[in-house]
XYZ file of C-alpha atoms in Angstrom:
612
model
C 95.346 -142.040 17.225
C 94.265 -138.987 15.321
C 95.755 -140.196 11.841
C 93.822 -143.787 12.326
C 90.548 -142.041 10.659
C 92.847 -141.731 7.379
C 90.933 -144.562 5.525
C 91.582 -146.437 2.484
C 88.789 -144.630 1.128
C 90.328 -141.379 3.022
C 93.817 -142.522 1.762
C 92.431 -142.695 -1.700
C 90.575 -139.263 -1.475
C 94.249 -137.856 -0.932
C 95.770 -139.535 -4.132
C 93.173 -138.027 -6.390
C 93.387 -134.531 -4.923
C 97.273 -134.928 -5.771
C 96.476 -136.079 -8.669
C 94.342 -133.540 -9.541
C 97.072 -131.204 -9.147
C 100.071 -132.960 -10.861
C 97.188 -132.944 -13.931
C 98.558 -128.981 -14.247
C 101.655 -128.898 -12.569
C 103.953 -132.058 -13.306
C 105.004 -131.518 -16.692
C 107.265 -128.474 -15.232
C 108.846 -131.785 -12.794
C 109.164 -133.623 -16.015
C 110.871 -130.898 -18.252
C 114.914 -132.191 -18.496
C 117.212 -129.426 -17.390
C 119.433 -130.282 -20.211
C 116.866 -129.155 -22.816
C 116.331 -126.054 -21.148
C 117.482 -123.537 -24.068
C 116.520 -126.216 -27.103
C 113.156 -126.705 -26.044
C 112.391 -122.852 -25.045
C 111.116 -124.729 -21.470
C 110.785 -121.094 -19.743
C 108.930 -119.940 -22.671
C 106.638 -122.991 -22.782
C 105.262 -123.526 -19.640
C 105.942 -119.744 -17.914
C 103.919 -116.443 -18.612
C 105.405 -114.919 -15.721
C 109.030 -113.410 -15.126
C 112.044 -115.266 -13.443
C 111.970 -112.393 -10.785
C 108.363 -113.142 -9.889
C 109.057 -116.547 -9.546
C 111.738 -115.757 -7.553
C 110.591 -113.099 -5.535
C 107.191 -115.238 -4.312
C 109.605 -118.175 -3.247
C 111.509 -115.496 -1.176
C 108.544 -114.689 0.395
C 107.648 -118.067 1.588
C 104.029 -118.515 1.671
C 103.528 -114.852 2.784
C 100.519 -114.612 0.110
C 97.156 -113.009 0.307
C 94.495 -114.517 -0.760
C 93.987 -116.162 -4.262
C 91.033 -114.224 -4.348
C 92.411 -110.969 -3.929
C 95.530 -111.211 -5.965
C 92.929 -112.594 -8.883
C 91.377 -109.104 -8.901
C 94.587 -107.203 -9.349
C 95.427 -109.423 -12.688
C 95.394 -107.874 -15.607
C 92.845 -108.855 -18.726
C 95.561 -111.606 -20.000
C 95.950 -113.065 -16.670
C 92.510 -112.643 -15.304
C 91.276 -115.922 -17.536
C 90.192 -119.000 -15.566
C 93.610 -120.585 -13.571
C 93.855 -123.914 -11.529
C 96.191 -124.049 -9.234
C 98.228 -121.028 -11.223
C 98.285 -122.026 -14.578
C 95.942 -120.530 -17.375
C 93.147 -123.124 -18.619
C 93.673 -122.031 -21.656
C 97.443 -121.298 -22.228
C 98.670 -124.168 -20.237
C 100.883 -121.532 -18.623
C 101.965 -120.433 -14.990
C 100.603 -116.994 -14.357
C 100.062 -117.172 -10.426
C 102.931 -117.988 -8.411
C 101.820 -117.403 -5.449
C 99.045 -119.421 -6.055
C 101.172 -122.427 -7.529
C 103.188 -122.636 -3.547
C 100.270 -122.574 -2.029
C 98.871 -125.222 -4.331
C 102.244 -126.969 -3.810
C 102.236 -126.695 -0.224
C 98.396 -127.706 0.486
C 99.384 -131.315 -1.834
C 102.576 -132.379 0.172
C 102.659 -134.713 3.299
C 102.410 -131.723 5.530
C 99.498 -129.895 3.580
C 97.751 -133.277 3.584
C 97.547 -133.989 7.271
C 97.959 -137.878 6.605
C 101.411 -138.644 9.037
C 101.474 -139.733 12.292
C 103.978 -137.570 14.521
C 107.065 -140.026 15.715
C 105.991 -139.503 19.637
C 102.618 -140.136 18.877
C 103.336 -143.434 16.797
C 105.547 -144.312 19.922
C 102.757 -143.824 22.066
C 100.365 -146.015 20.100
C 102.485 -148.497 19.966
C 103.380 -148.629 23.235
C 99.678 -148.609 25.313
C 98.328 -151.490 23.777
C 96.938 -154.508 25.574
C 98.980 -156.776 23.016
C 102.304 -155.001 24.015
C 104.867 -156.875 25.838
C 107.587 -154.954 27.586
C 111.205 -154.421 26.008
C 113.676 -153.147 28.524
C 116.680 -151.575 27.475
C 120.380 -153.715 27.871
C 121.141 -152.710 30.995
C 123.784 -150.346 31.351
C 124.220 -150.919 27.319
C 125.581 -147.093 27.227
C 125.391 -146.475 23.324
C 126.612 -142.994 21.957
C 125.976 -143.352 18.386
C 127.534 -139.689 17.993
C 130.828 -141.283 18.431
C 130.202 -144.337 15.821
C 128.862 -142.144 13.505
C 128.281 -138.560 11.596
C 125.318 -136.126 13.147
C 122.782 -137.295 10.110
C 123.696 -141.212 10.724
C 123.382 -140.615 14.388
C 119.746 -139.068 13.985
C 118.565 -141.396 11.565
C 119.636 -144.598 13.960
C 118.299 -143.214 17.559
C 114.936 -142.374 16.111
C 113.869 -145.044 13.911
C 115.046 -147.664 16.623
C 112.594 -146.428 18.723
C 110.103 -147.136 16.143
C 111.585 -150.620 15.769
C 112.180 -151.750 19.321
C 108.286 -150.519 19.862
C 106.838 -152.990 16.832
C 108.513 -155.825 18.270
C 107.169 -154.728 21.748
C 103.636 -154.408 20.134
C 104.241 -157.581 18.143
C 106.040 -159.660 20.850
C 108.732 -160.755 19.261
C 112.913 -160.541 19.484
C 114.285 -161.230 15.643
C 114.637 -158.297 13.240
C 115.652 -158.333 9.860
C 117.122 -155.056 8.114
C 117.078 -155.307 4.289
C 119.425 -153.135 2.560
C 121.446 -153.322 6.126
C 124.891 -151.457 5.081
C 127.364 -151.107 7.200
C 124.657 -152.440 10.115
C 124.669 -149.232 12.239
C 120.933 -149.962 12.636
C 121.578 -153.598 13.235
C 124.298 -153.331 15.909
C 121.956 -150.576 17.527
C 119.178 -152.445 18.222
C 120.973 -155.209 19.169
C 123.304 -153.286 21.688
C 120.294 -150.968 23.685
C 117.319 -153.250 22.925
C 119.068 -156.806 22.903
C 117.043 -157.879 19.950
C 118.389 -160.264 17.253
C 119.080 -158.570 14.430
C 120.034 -160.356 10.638
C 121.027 -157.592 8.327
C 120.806 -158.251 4.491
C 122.552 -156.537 2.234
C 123.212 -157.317 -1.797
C 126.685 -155.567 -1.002
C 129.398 -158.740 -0.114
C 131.500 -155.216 0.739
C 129.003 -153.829 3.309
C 128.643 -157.090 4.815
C 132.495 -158.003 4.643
C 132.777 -154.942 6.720
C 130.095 -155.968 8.924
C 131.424 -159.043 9.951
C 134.944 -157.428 10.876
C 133.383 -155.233 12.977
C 131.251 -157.575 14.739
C 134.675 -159.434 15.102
C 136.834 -156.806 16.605
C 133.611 -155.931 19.225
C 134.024 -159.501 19.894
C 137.678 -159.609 20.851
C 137.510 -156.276 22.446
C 134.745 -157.747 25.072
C 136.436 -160.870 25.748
C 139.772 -159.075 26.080
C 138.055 -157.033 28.925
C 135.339 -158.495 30.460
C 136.731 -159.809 33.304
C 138.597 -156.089 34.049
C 134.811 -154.832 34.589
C 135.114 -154.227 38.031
C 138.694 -152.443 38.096
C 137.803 -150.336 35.265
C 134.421 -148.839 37.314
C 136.312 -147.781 39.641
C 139.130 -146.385 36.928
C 141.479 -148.768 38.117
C 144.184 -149.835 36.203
C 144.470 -154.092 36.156
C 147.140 -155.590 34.227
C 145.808 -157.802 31.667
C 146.537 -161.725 30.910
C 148.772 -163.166 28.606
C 146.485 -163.665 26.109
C 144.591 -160.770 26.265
C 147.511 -158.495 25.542
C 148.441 -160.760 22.884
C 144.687 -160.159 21.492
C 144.971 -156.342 22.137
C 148.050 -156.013 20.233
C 147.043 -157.868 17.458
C 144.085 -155.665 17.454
C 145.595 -152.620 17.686
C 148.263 -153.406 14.688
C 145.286 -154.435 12.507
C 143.603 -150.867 13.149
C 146.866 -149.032 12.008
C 146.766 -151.295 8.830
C 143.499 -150.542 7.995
C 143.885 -146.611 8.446
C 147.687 -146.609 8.054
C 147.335 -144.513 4.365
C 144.841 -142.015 5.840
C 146.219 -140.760 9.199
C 149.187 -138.788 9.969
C 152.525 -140.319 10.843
C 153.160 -139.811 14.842
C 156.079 -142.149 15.407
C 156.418 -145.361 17.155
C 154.414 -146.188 19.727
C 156.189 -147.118 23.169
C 154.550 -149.745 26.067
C 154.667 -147.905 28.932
C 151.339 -146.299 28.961
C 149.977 -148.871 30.469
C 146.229 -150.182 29.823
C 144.663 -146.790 28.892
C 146.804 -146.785 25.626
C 145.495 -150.366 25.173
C 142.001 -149.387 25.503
C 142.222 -146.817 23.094
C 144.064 -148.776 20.403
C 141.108 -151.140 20.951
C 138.227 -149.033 20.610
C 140.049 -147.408 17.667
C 140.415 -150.825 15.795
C 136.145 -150.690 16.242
C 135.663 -147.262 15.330
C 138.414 -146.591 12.570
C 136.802 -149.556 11.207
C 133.700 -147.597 10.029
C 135.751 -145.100 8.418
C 137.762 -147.954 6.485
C 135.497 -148.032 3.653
C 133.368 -145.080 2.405
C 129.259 -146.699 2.732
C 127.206 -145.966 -0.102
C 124.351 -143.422 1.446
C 121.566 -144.150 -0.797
C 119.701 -141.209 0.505
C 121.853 -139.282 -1.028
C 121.181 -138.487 -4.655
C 124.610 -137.828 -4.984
C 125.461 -141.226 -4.772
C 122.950 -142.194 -7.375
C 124.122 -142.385 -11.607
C 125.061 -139.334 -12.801
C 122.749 -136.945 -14.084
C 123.106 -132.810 -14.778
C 120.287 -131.671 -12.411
C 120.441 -133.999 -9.556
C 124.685 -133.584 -9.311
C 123.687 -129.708 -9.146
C 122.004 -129.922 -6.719
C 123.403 -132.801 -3.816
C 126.549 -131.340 -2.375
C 124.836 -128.312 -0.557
C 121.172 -129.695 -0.043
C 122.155 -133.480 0.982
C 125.125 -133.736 3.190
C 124.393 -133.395 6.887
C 124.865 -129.758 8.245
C 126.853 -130.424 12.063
C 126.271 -128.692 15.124
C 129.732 -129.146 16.137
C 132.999 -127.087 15.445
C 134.989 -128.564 12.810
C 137.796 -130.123 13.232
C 139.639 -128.037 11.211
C 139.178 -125.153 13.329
C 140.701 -126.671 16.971
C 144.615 -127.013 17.327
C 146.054 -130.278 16.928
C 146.676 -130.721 20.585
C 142.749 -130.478 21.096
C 141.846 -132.431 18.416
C 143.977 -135.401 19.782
C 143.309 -134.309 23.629
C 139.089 -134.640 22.358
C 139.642 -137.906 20.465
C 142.051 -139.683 23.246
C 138.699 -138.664 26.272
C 136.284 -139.802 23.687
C 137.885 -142.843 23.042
C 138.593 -143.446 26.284
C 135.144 -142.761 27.280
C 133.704 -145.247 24.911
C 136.169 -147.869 26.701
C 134.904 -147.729 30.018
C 131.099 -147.649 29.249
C 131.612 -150.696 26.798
C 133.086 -152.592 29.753
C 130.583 -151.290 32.402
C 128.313 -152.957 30.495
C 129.652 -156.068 30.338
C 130.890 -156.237 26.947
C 128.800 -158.397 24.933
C 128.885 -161.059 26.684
C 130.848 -162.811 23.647
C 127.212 -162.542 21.923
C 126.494 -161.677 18.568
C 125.941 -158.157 17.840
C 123.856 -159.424 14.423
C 124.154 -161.555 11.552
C 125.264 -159.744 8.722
C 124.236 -161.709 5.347
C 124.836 -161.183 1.993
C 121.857 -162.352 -0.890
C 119.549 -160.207 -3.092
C 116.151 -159.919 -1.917
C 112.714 -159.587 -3.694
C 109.069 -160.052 -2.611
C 109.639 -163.994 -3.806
C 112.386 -164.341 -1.719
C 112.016 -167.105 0.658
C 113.847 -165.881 4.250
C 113.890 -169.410 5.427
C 116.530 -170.152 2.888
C 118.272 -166.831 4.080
C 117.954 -167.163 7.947
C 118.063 -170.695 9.328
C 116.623 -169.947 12.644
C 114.171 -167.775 11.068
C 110.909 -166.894 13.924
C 108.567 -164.136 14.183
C 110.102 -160.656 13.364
C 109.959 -157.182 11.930
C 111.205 -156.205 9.171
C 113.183 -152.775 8.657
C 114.789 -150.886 6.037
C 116.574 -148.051 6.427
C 116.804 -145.758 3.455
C 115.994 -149.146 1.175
C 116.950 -147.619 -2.404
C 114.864 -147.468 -5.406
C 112.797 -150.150 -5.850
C 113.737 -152.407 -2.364
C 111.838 -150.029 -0.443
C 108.583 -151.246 -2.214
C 110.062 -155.190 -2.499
C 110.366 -154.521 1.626
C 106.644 -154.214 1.586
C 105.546 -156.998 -1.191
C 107.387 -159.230 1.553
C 105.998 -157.768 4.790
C 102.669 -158.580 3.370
C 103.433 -162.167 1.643
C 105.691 -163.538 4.355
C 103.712 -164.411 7.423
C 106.378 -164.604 9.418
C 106.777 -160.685 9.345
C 104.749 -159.398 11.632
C 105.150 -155.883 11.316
C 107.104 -153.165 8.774
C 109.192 -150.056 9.346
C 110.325 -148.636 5.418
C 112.405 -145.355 4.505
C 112.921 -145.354 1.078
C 114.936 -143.042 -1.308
C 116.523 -142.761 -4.452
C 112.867 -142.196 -6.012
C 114.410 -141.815 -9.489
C 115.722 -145.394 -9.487
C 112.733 -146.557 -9.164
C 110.940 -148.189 -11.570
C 107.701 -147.617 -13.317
C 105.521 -150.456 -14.368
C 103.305 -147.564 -16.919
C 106.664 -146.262 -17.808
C 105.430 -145.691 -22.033
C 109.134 -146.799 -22.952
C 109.266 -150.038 -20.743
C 113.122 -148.839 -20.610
C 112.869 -149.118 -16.768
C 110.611 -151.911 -15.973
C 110.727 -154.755 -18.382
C 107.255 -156.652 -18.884
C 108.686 -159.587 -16.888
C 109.757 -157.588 -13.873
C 107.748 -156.444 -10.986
C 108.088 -153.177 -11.082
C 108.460 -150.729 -8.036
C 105.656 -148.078 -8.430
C 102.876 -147.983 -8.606
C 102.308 -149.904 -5.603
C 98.765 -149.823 -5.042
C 95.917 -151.524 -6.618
C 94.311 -148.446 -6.865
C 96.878 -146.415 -8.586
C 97.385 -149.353 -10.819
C 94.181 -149.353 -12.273
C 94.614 -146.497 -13.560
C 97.616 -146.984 -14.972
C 99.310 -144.158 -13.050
C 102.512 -142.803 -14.255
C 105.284 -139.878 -12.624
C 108.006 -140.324 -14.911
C 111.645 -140.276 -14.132
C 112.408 -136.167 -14.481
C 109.751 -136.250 -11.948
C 111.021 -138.900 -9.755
C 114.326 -137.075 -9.958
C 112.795 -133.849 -8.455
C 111.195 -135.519 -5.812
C 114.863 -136.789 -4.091
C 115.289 -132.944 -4.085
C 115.089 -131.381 -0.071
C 112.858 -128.189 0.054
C 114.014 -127.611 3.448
C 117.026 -127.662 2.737
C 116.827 -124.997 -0.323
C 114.892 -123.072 1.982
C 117.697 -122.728 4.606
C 120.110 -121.406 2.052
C 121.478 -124.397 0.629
C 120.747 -124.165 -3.129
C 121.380 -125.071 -6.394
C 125.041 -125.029 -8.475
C 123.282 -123.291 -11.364
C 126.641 -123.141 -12.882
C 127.054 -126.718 -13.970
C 123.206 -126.798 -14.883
C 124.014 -123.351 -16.974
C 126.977 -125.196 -18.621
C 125.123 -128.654 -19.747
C 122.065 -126.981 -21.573
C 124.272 -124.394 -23.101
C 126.413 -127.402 -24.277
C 123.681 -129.552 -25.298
C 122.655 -125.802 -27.852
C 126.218 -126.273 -28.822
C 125.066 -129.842 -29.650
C 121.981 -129.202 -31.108
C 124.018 -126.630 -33.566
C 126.698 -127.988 -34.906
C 126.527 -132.002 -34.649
C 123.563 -133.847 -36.360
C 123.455 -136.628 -33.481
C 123.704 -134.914 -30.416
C 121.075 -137.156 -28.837
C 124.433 -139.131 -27.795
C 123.947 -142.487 -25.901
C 127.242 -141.598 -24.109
C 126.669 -139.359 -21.190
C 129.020 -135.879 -20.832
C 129.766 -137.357 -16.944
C 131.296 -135.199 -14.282
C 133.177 -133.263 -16.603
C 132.226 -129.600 -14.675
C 133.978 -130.565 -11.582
C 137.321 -130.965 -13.580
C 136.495 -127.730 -16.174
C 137.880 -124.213 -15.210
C 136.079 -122.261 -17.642
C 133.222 -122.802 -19.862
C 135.879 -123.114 -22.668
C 137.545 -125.857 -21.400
C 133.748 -127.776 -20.048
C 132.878 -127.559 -23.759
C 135.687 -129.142 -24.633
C 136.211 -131.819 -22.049
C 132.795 -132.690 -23.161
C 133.617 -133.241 -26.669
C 136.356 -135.283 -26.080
C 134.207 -137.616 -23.991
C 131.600 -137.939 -26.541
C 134.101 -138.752 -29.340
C 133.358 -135.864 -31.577
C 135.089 -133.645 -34.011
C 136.550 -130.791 -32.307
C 137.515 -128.699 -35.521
C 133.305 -127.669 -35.947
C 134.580 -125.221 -33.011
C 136.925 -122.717 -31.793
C 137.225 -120.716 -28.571
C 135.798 -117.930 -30.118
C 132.387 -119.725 -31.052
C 131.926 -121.326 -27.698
C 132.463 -118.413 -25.781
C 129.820 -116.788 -27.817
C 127.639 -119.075 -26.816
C 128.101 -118.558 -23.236
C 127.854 -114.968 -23.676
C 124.500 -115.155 -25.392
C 122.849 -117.425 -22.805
C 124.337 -115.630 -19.632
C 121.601 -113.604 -19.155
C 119.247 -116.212 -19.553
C 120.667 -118.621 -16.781
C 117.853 -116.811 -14.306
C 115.766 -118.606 -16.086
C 117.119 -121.805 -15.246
C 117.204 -120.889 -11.778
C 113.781 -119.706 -11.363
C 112.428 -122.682 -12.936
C 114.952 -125.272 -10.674
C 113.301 -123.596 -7.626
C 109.721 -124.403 -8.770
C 110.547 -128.082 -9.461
C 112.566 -128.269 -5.878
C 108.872 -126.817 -4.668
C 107.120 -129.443 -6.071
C 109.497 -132.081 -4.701
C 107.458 -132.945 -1.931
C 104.453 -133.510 -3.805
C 105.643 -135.643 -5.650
C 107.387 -137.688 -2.961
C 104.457 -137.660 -1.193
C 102.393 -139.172 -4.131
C 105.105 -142.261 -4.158
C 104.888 -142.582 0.195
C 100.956 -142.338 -0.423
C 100.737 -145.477 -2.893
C 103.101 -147.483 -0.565
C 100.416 -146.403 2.160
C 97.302 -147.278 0.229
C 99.213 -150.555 0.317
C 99.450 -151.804 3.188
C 95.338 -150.682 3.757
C 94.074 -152.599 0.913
C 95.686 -156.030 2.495
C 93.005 -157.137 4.572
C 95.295 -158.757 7.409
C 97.291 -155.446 8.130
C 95.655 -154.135 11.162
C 97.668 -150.856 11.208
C 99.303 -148.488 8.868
C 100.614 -144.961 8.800
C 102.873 -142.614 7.277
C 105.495 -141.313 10.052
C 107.686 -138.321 9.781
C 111.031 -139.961 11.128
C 113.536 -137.582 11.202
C 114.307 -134.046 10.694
C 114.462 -133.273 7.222
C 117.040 -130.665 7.741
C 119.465 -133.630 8.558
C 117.672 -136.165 6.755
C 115.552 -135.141 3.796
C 113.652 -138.823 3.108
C 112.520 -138.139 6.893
C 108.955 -140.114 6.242
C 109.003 -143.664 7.237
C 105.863 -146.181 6.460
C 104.998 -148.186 9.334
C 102.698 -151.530 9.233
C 101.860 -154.067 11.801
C 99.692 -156.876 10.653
C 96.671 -158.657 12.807
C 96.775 -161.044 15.503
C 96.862 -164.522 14.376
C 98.776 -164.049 11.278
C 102.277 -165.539 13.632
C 104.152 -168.010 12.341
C 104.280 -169.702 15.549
C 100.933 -169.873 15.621
């Protein structure tokens, strides 16, 4: 593999040339939106306009050379820069030169992942490899189970999984931070591996279990109609099994009964198809029962002003199919009814599932001390897995992988980089002195005390691509926070509140009535104000909010850096533990439907099995 030459030393080389860069560039990643107007942050770190910031982001790394744009400064600028900022001034006064900076010190720039076919590849021609076949017939849509970003994320990482257990010859995985198990039931369904999913949530794993129960009644109820329904023909069921169905099918309509349309009572005479379909639905309307928790979305993450700017446009999936809302109902239930159908007839081509279990859902809280055995009772050889592991589980999934020699190999996607927590942190807010703390990771960065902070870590969840496409920033609710948190600074003595302003923007219809909201929700005296004074406010700051949004895009530029800083410290890892034979960084996913698209992979070196 070309990415094998990347080193510890090599890996290490990387880390200081970021951090070389972040020595200029990531106090703008650390400035707090809120104190955008009370700390003068565009005059402090900016000797360039908002419209040249904005304009060379346009432009999208359509520069000429450093070099040449260097000569065309004038005297002010033409001082000694690194990486766009003035050596003496501390301020940005080459944009262009700042992307390009920013650009050459992410993943991409660095050249240190492993493409997902070429991982696949590795994997797969090795003399240690034992072949994994595919369930037969196990026909597995996850487009119909889940949404287009789900569906992505689950296909191409359980390739990645299903190839590490080929590699490491074994058939038990275990998926910490496992959800609603869409990953679990996966790689149990088309690979036939055994699959324990852990999850701190007794909710996600509640729903787990029901689902693994109604896929268990719906293969027993039709197992033995295999034959007939290959051939699409209709065989009466037992007795029993249309007592199962129908119990089935009434506990789907209670479960959804408050969220669907009322379409009258349903008769008996359609015969087995209807039967099928009420089935399947009790499965699939089961997913949509609860909403899941998508920790790579920062959305879904404690509130805070810049981050709930910026996650409705630039996290949720964008689909490639026509919305719903734009077919007639009679299509809409015509596409459902063949779909469901559909998903009927290859479930019982295949057999069912045999009465097997899908996977063992389990709830506990896991750490790097955690001992599985206690967990998992038939606990062998495995891999462990975590699919978008938040905050600091991602890094706990690898402090395990490497004490636990009964885990063979590693496949990590973390997000929710802001929740981690930083063992340099100069408060010790976030990571208490008795804690292990979640970054850094690495020997190496911990010997030098290495530390992002959590403005930082809050830009990097941010999705460049995304930005780049189109889908931006809500300045407006950034706009209305720092021109609150003046209104703050102004005319209340305290307004360094320890009770947060919330969502309020969402429920505000003018700037007015924001200001106001806000008040009320941090208990203070309204009569310091009137209409007339807050709307000045807005009024004087208006012009300024291009500001804000010129300095928003260069943070959202330096996102990846910064995320790539974190994924390279998990990296240099897994190569400073002398019985991990194998590491990389892997992009997973497309970061246009899944922005934490970089995966760290990790297979350990033969002899450390547990059976062995």
């Amino acid at each position: 593999m070309a990415s094998s030459m990347n080193s510890l030393e090599a890996i290490q080389k990387k880390i200081d040339d970021v951090k070389l860069f972040f020595s200029v560039s990531l106090s703008i990643a650390n400035a707090h939106t809120v104190d955008f107007y009370t700390c003068d942050v565009w005059d402090q770190f900016m000797a360039v306009t908002p419209v040249e910031v904005l304009t060379e982001i346009t432009l999208n790394g359509d520069h000429k050379r450093a070099s040449e744009r260097y000569l065309n400064h004038d005297n002010e600028k033409a001082k000694k820069i690194t990486f766009g900022f003035c050596d003496d001034s501390k301020r940005l006064v080459d944009v262009a030169e700042l992307l390009e900076a920013a650009h050459a010190h992410s993943l991409p720039g660095l050249g240190v992942c492993v493409g997902h076919t070429e991982l696949l590849q590795s994997l797969r021609h090795t003399d240690n490899a034992q072949p994994l076949e595919e369930v037969p017939a196990a026909v597995v849509e996850t487009d119909e189970f889940m949404n287009s970003k789900k569906s992505h994320e689950v296909q191409a990482m359980s390739e990645v999984v299903a190839s590490l257990a080929q590699r490491c010859r074994v058939k038990q995985v275990i998926d910490v931070g496992s959800g609603k198990g869409y990953l679990c039931s996966f790689l149990s369904l088309r690979y036939g591996l055994q699959v324990y999913g852990i999850d701190s949530s007794s909710v996600n794993t509640h729903g787990a279990q029901e689902r693994n129960r109604k896929l268990k009644k719906y293969s027993r109820a039709y197992q033995r109609h295999s034959k007939a329904n290959r051939t699409q023909t209709v065989v009466p069921p037992s007795g029993q099994e249309l007592e199962d169905m129908v119990k089935m099918s009434g506990d789907a309509e209670k479960e959804v009964g408050k969220g669907r349309r009322d379409r009258g009572p349903q008769t008996n005479t359609t015969g087995l198809t209807d039967e099928m379909t009420s089935l399947t639905s009790a499965i699939l309307l089961e997913d949509n029962s609860l909403p899941e928790l998508d920790q790579s979305d920062p959305a879904s993450a404690p509130e805070d002003p810049f981050l709930s700017a910026l996650c409705v446009d630039m996290v949720e999936p964008t689909s490639h199919r026509v919305p719903p809302s734009e077919l007639s109902l009679e299509e809409r239930e015509r596409r459902k009814r063949e779909n469901l159908e559909r998903k009927a007839r290859s479930w019982v081509n295949s057999g069912g599932m045999g009465g097997g279990i899908l996977y063992s859902p389990l709830t506990s809280y896991v750490t790097a001390e955690t001992e599985l055995k206690e967990i998992i009772g038939e606990l062998e050889d495995a891999v462990m897995v975590g699919l978008h592991t938040c905050g600091d589980l991602a890094p706990s999934t690898l402090r395990m992988f490497v004490a636990k020699r009964e885990l063979l190999s590693v496949c990590s996607v973390g997000c929710c980089y802001h929740l981690l927590s930083e063992e340099f942190d100069p408060t010790r807010q976030e990571c208490p002195s008795s804690s292990v703390c979640g970054f850094p990771l690495s020997g190496y960065l911990r010997e030098q005390s290495w530390f992002c902070g959590r403005n930082a870590r809050m830009s990097a969840c941010l999705a460049l691509e995304r930005v780049a496409k189109g889908q931006g920033i809500q300045m407006e609710s950034l706009f209305y926070r720092a021109v609150l948190h003046v209104i703050l600074r102004d005319h209340y003595s305290s307004f360094k509140s320890e009770k947060r302003v919330g969502n309020v923007y969402s429920k505000a219809t003018s700037f007015v009535d924001y200001v106001w909201k806000a008040l009320r929700r941090l208990e203070l005296d309204e009569s310091k104000l009137s209409d007339g004074v807050i709307q000045s406010y807005h009024d004087t700051y208006r012009p300024r909010m291009v500001e804000m949004e010129a300095f928003n895009m260069l943070k959202v530029t330096l996102a990846p850096c910064i995320e790539g800083l974190i994924l390279l410290d998990r990296l240099c890892y897994l190569k400073e533990q002398e019985d991990v034979a194998f590491s990389a960084l892997v992009q997973l996913f497309d970061p246009l439907l899944s922005p934490r698209c970089y995966g760290v992979v990790g297979v350990k070196a033969p002899g450390t099995k547990l059976s062995e």
